[in-house]
CSV table of C-alpha atoms in Angstrom, one decimal:
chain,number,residue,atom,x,y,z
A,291,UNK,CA,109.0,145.6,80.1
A,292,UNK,CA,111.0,143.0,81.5
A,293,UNK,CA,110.2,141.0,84.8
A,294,UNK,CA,112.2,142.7,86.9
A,295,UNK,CA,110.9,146.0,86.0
A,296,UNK,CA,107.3,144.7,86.4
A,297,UNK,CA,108.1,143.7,90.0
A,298,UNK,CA,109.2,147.1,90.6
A,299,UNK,CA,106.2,148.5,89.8
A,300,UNK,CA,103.6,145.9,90.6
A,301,UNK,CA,104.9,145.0,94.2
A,302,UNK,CA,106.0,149.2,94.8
A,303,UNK,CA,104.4,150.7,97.7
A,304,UNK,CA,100.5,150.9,98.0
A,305,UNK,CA,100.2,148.6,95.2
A,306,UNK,CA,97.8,145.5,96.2
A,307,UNK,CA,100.9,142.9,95.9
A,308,UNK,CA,103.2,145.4,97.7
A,309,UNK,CA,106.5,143.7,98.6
A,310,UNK,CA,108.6,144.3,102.5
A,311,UNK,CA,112.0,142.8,103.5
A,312,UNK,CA,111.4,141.6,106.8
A,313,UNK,CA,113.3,138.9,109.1
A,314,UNK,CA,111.5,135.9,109.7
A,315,UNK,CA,113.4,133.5,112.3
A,316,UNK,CA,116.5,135.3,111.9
A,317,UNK,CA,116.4,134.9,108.0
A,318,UNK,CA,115.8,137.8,105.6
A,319,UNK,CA,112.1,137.5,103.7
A,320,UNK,CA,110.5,139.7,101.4
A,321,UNK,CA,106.8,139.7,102.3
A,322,UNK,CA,103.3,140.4,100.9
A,323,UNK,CA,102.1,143.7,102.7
A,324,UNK,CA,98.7,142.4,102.2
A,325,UNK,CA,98.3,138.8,102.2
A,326,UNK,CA,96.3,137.3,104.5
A,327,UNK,CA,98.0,136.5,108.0
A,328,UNK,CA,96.5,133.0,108.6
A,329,UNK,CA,94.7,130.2,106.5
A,330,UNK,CA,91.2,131.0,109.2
A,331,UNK,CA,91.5,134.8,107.5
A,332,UNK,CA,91.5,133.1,104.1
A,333,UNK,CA,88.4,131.0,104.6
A,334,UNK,CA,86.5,133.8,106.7
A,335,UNK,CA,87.6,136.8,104.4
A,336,UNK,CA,86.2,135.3,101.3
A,337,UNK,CA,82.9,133.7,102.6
A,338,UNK,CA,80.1,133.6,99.9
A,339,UNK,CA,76.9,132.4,98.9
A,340,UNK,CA,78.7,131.1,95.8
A,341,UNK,CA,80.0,127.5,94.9
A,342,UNK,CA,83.3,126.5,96.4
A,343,UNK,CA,83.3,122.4,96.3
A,344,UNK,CA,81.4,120.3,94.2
A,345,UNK,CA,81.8,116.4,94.6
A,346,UNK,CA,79.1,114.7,92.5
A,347,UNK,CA,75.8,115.7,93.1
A,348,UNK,CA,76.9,117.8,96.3
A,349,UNK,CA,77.4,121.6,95.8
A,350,UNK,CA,78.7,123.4,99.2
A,351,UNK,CA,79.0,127.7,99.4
A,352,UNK,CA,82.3,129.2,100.5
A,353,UNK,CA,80.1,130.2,103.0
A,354,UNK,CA,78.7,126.5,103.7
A,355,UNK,CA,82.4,125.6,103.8
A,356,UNK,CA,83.5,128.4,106.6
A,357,UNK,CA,80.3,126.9,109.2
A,358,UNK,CA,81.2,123.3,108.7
A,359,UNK,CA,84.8,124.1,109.5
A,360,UNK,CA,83.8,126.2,112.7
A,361,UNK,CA,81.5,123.2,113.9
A,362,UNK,CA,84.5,120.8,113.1
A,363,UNK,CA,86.7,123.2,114.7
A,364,UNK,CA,84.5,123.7,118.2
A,365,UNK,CA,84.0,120.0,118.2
A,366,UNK,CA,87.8,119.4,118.1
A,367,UNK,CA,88.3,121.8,120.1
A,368,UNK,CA,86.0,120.9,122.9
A,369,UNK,CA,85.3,118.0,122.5
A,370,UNK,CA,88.3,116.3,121.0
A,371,UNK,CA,91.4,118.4,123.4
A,372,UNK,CA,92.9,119.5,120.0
A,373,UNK,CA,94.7,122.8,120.8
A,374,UNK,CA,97.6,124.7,119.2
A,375,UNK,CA,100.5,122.8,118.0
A,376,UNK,CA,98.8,119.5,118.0
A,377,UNK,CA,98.6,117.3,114.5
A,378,UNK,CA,95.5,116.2,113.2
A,379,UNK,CA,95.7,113.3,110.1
A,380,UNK,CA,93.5,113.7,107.1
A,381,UNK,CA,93.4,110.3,105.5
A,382,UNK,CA,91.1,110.6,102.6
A,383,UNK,CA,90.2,110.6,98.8
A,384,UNK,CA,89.7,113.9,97.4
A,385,UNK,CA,86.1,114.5,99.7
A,386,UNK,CA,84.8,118.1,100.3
A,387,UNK,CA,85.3,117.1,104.1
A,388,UNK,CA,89.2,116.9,103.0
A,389,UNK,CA,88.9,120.7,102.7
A,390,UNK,CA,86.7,121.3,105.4
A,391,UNK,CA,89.0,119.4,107.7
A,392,UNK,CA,92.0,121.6,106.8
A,393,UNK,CA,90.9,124.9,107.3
A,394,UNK,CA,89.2,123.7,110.6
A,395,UNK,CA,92.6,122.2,111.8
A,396,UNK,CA,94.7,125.4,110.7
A,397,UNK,CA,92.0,128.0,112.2
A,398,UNK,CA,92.4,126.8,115.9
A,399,UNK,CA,96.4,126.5,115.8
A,400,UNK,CA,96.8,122.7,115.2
A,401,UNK,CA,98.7,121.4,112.9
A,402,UNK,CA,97.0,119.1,109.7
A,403,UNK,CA,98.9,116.4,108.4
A,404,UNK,CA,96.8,115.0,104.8
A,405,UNK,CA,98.8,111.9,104.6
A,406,UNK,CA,98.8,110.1,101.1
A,407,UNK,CA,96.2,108.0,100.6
A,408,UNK,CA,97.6,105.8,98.6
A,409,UNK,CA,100.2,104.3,101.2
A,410,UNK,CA,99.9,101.0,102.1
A,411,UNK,CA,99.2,99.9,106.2
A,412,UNK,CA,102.8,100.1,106.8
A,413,UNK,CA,103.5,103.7,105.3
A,414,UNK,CA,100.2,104.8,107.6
A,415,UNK,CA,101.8,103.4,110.7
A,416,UNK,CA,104.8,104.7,109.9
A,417,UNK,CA,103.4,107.9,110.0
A,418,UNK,CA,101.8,107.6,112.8
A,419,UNK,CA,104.3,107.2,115.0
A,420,UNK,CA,106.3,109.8,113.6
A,421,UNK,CA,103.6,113.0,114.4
A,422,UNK,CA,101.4,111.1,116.7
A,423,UNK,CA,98.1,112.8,115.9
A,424,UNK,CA,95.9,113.2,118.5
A,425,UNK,CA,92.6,113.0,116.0
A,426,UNK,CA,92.6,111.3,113.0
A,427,UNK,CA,89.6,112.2,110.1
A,428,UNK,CA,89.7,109.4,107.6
A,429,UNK,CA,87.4,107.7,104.7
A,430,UNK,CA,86.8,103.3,104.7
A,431,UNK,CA,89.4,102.5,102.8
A,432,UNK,CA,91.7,104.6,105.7
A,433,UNK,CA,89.7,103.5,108.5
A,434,UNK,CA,90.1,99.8,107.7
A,435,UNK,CA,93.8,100.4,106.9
A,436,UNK,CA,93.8,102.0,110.5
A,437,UNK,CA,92.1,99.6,112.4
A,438,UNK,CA,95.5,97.4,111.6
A,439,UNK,CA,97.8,99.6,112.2
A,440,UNK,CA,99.9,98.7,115.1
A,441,UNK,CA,100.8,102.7,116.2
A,442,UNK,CA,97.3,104.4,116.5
A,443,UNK,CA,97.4,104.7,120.2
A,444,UNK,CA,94.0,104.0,122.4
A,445,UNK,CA,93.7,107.8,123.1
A,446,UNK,CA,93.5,108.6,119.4
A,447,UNK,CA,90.6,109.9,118.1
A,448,UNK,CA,89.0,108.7,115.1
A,449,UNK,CA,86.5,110.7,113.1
A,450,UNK,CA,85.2,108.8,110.4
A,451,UNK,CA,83.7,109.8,107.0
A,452,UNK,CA,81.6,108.4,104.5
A,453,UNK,CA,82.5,105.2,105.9
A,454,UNK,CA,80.1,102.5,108.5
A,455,UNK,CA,81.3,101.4,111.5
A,456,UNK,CA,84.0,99.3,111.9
A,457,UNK,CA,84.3,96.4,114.5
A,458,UNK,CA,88.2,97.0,115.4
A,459,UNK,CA,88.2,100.9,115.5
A,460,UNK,CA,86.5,102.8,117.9
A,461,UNK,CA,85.2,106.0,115.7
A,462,UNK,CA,82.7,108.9,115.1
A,463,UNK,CA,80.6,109.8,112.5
A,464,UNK,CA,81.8,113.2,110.5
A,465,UNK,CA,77.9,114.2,110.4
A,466,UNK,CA,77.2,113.4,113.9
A,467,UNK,CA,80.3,115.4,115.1
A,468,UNK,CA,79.2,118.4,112.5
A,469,UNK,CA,75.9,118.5,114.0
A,470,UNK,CA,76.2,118.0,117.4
A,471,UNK,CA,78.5,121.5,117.1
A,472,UNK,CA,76.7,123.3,114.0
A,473,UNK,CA,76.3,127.4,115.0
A,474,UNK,CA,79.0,127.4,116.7
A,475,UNK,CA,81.6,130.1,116.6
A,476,UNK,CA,85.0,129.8,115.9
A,477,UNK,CA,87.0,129.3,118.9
A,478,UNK,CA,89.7,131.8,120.0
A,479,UNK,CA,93.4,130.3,119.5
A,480,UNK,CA,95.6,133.1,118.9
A,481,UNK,CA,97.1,131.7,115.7
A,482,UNK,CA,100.1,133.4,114.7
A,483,UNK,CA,101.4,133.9,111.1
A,484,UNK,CA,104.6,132.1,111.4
A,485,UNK,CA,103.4,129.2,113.5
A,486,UNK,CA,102.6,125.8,112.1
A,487,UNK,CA,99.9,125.1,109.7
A,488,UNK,CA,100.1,121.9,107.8
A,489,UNK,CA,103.0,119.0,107.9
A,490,UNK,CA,103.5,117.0,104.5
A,491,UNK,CA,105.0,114.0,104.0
A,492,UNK,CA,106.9,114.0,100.9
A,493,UNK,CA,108.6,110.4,100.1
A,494,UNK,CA,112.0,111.8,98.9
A,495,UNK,CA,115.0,109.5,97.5
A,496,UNK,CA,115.6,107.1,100.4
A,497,UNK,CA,113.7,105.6,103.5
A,498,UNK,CA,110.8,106.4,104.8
A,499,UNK,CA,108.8,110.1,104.1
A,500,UNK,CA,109.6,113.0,105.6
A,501,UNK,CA,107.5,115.1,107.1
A,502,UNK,CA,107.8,118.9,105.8
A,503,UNK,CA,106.7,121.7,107.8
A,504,UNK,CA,104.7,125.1,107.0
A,505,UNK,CA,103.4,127.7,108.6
A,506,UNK,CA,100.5,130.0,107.2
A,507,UNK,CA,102.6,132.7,105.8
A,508,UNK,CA,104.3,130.5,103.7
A,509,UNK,CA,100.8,128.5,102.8
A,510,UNK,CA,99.1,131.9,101.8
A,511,UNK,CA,102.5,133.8,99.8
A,512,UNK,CA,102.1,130.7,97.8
A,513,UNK,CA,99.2,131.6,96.9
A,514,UNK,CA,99.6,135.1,96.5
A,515,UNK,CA,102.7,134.5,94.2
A,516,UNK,CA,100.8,132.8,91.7
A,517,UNK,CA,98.5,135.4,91.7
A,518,UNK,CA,101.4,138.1,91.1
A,519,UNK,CA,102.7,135.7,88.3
A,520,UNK,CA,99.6,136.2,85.8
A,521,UNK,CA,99.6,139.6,86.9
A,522,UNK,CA,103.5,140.6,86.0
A,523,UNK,CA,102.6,138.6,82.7
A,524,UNK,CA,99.6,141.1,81.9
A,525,UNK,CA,102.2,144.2,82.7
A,526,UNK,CA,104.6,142.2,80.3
A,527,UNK,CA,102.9,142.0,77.2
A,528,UNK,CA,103.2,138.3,77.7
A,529,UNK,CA,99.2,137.5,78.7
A,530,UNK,CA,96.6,139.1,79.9
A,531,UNK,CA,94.2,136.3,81.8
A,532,UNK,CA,91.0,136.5,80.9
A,533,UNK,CA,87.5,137.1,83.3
A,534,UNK,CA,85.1,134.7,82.4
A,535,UNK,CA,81.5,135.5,82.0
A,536,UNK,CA,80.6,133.1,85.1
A,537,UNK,CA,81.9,131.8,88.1
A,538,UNK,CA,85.3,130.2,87.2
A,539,UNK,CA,86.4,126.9,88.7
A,540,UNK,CA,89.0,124.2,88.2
A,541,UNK,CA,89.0,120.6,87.8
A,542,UNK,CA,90.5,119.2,90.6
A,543,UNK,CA,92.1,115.9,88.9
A,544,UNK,CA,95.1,115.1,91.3
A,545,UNK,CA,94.8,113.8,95.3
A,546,UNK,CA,94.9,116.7,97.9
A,547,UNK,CA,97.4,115.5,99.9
A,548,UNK,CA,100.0,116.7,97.3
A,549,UNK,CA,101.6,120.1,97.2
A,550,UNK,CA,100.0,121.0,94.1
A,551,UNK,CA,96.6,119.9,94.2
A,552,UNK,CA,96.4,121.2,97.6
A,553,UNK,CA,98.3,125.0,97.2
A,554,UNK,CA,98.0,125.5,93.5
A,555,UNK,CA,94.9,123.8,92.9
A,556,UNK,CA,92.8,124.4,95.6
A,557,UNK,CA,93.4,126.9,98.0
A,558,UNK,CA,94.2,129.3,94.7
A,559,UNK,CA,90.4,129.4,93.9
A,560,UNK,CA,90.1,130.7,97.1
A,561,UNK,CA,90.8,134.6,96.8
A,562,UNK,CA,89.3,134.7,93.1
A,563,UNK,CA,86.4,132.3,93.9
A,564,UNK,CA,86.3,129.7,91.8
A,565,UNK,CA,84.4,126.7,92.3
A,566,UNK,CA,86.3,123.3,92.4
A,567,UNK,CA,85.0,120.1,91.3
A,568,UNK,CA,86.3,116.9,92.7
A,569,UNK,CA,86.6,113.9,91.1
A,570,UNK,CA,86.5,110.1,92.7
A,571,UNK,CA,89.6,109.4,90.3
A,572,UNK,CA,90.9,110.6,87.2
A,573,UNK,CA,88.7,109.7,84.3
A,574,UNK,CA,89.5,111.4,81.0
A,575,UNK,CA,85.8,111.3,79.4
A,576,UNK,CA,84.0,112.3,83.0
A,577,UNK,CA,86.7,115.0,83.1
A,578,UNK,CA,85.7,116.5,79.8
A,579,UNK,CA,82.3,115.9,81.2
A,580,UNK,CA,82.9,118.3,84.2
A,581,UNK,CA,84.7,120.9,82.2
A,582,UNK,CA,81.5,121.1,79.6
A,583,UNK,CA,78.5,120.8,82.2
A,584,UNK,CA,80.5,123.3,85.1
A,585,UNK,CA,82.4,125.4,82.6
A,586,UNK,CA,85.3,125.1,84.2
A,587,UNK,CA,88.3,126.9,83.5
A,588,UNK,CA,91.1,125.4,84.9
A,589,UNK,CA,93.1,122.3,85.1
A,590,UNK,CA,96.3,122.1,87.2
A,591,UNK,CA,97.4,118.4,86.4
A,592,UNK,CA,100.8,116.3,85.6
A,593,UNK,CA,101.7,115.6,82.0
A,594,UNK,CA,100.0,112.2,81.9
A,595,UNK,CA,96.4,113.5,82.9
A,596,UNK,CA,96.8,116.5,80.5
A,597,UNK,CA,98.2,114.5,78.0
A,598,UNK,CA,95.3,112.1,78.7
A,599,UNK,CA,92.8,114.9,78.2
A,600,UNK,CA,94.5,116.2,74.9
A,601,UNK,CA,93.8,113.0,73.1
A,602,UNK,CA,90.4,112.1,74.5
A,603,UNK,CA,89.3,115.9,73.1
A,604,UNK,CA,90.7,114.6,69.9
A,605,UNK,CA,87.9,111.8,69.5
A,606,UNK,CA,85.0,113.6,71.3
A,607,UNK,CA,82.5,116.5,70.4
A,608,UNK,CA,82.5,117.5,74.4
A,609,UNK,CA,82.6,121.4,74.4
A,610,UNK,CA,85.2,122.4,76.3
A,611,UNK,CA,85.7,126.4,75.3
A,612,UNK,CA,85.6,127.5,78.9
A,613,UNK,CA,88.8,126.4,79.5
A,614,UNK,CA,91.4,128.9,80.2
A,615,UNK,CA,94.1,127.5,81.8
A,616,UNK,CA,95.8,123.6,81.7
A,617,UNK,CA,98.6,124.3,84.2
A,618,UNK,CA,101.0,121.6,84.8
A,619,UNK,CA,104.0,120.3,87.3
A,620,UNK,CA,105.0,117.3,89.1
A,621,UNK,CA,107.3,116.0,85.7
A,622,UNK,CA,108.7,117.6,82.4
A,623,UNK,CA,105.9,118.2,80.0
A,624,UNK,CA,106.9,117.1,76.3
A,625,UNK,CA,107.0,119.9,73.7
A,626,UNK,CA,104.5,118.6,71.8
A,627,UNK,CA,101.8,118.3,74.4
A,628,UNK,CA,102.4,122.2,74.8
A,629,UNK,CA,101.7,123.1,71.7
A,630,UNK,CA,98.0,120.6,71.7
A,631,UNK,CA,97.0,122.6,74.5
A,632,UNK,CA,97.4,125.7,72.9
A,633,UNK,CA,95.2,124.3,70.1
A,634,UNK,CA,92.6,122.6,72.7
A,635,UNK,CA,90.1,125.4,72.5
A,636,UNK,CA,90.5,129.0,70.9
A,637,UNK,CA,91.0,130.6,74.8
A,638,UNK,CA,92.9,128.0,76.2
A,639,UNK,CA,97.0,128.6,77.5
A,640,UNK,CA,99.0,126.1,78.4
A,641,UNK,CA,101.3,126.8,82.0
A,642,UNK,CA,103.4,125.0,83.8
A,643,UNK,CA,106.1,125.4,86.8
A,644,UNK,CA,108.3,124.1,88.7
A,645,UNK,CA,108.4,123.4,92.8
A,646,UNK,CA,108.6,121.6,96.1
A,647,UNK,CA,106.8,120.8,98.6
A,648,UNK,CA,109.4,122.2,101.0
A,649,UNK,CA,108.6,125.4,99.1
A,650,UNK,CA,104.2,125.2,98.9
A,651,UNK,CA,105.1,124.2,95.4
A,652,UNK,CA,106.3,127.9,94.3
A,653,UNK,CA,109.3,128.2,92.5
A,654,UNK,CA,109.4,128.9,88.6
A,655,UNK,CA,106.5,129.3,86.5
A,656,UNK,CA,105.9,130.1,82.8
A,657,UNK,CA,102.9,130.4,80.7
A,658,UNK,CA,101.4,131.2,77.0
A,659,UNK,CA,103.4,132.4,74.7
A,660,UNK,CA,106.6,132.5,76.8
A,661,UNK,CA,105.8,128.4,77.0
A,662,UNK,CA,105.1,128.2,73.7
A,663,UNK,CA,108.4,129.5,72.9
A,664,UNK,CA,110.2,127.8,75.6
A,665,UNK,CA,108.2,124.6,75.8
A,666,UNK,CA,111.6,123.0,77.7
A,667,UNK,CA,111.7,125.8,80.2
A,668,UNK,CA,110.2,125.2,83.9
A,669,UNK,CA,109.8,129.6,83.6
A,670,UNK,CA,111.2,132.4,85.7
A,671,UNK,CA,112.0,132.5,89.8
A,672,UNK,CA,109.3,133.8,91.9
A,673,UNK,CA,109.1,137.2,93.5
A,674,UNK,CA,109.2,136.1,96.7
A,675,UNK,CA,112.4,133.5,96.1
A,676,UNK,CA,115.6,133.2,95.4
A,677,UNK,CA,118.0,130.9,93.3
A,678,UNK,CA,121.1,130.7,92.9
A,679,UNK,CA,123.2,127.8,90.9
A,680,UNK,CA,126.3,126.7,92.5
A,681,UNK,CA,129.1,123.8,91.8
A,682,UNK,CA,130.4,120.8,94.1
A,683,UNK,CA,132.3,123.4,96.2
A,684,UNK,CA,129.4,125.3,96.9
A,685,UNK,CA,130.6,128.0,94.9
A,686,UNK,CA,127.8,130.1,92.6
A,687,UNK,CA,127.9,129.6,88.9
A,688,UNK,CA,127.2,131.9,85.7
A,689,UNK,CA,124.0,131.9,84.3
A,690,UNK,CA,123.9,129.3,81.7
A,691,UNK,CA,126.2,127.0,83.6
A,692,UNK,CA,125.3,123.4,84.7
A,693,UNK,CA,125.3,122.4,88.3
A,694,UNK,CA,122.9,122.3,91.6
A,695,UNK,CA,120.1,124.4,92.1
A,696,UNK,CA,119.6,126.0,95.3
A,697,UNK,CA,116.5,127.8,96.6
């Protein structure tokens, strides 16, 4: 069966990943019939007494996860003047108060913006004067970056976590603002699919970063078109994926305030509920660690980590069968390190694709034996894009022809 066959028949009419044209701000979209219509649905939909984030010794429920973001969201809310359309910084290592913050900022119509925490005090201000957040939610190292930033205007509010006071930034702490508001209910804010949902800055080729906007439809169809991906593969013949015995989860080995670590690492474990553990910083040997103590069976990374992995498993007797996926992006993945994945562990595929952040990282995608086959190829155009190839002119191109990819 070829893909597009397989579209036709897993997107038809009735089928769980049914597929509509629609217009969306004058522009012709094909849709998910059954997607989710905002990020707060995600989150409240899939509420369970099961593991969703694990940092360390801390283990929080999906369900945990859903009340700390309703008490973040009423205090923000109430407290804090947040209301639709208003941007809300997340300035933090990869803490499970990264994800809480997001889903409370999208469920009451703001707008999050997870700036990269690796800038330097300039990049921050720079940022801050460009979306002028009205609440900022940041770690120490962001705080005391902060506290010398020369745009974080005097009615900005600062929220700050895992981190002590400090002497030149007036601040909250994240637990005293999550108790003061825990059994709260989600307040009301008539969130909309197509309005605003998260704003992030990619650096690009020149000047400063550039702020890229996305609403929640185009958040959750991410999400949704990687889910349609494995399953076209299964209707293929190419892969069927496999159901582990346990609670899967994924190793979450890059910083949230990327594209892919965010979209394709994160809020993809969502739906199928999979736990994710999150690491301080990438550490090859804790890594393996994780996989082998949490069975995890994921890990969406670039080359370099998974190419860091494949040699540490090389010189270790760490037990890392449960893996069932090492997913890549973010930089061409040498032939090579496709093929040691596929001889990781007896279960284990190697995938990869390719995106943007303009596009919630979806694009092309390939995996198992199509990779393995193709270990150059960034894989076949989502179902719910287009490309096309065109010349200087602007004029489209054969397929095998060399020139400018458009999306």
């Amino acid at each position: 069966m070829s893909r597009r066959q397989a579209i036709k028949q897993v997107c038809a009419p009735g089928q769980p990943f049914e597929l509509k044209a629609t217009h969306i701000r004058g522009k012709s979209c094909r849709v998910f019939v059954n997607a989710p219509l905002t990020m707060h649905d995600l989150i409240f939909e899939n509420q369970s007494d099961l593991d969703f984030l694990i940092y360390e010794d801390e283990r929080l429920s999906y369900e945990t996860v859903y009340h700390h973001a309703t008490a973040l969201a009423a205090a923000l809310s109430s407290e804090y003047g947040v209301g639709k359309g208003d941007r809300v910084f997340i300035a933090m290592r990869n803490y499970p108060e990264w994800v809480i913050s997001l889903f409370a900022i999208a469920s009451i119509g703001a707008i999050a913006v997870p700036v990269n925490a690796w800038w330097n005090r300039n990049e921050l201000d720079f940022s801050l004067s460009d979306c002028e957040p009205r609440v900022v939610i940041a770690d120490e190292e962001r705080v005391a970056q902060l506290a010398d930033c020369d745009h974080i205007a005097s009615e900005t509010k600062v929220i700050r976590v895992r981190a002590p006071k400090h002497p030149k930034l007036s601040s909250t702490t994240w637990e005293a603002t999550i108790a003061a508001h825990a059994g709260s209910t989600m307040p009301e804010a008539g969130v909309e699919p197509d309005d605003d949902a998260i704003i992030l800055y990619t650096s690009g080729s020149t000047g400063h970063p550039k702020g890229v906007v996305s609403s929640h439809r185009s958040i959750l169809h991410a999400l949704l078109s990687w889910e349609l991906d494995w399953e076209l593969r299964s209707h293929m013949g190419i892969y069927e994926l496999q159901e582990p015995p346990h609670q899967g989860g994924m190793l979450l080995a890059t910083p949230l305030f990327h594209v892919a670590a965010c979209h394709a690492a994160m809020l993809s474990c969502v739906r199928v509920q999979r736990k994710v553990v999150c690491m301080y910083k990438w550490d090859a040997e804790l890594a393996m660690e994780l996989i082998e103590r949490e069975r995890l069976t994921s890990l969406l990374a670039t080359p370099a980590i998974s190419g860091d992995l494949v040699r540490a498993a090389k010189k270790t007797d760490h037990n890392l069968s449960s893996l069932l996926v090492v997913g890549g992006g973010g930089a061409p993945r040498p032939p090579e390190q496709v093929r040691e994945i596929d001889q990781l562990t007896h279960d284990v595929v190697p995938s990869t694709g390719w995106g943007m952040t303009e596009t919630n990282a979806i694009g092309a995608g390939i995996a198992a034996s199509d990779y393995l086959e193709r270990p150059t190829s960034s894989g076949q155009c989502s179902a719910v894009l287009d490309f096309r190839i065109v010349d200087e002119a602007g004029m489209e191109l054969a397929a095998g022809e060399r020139g400018e990819l458009q999306v």
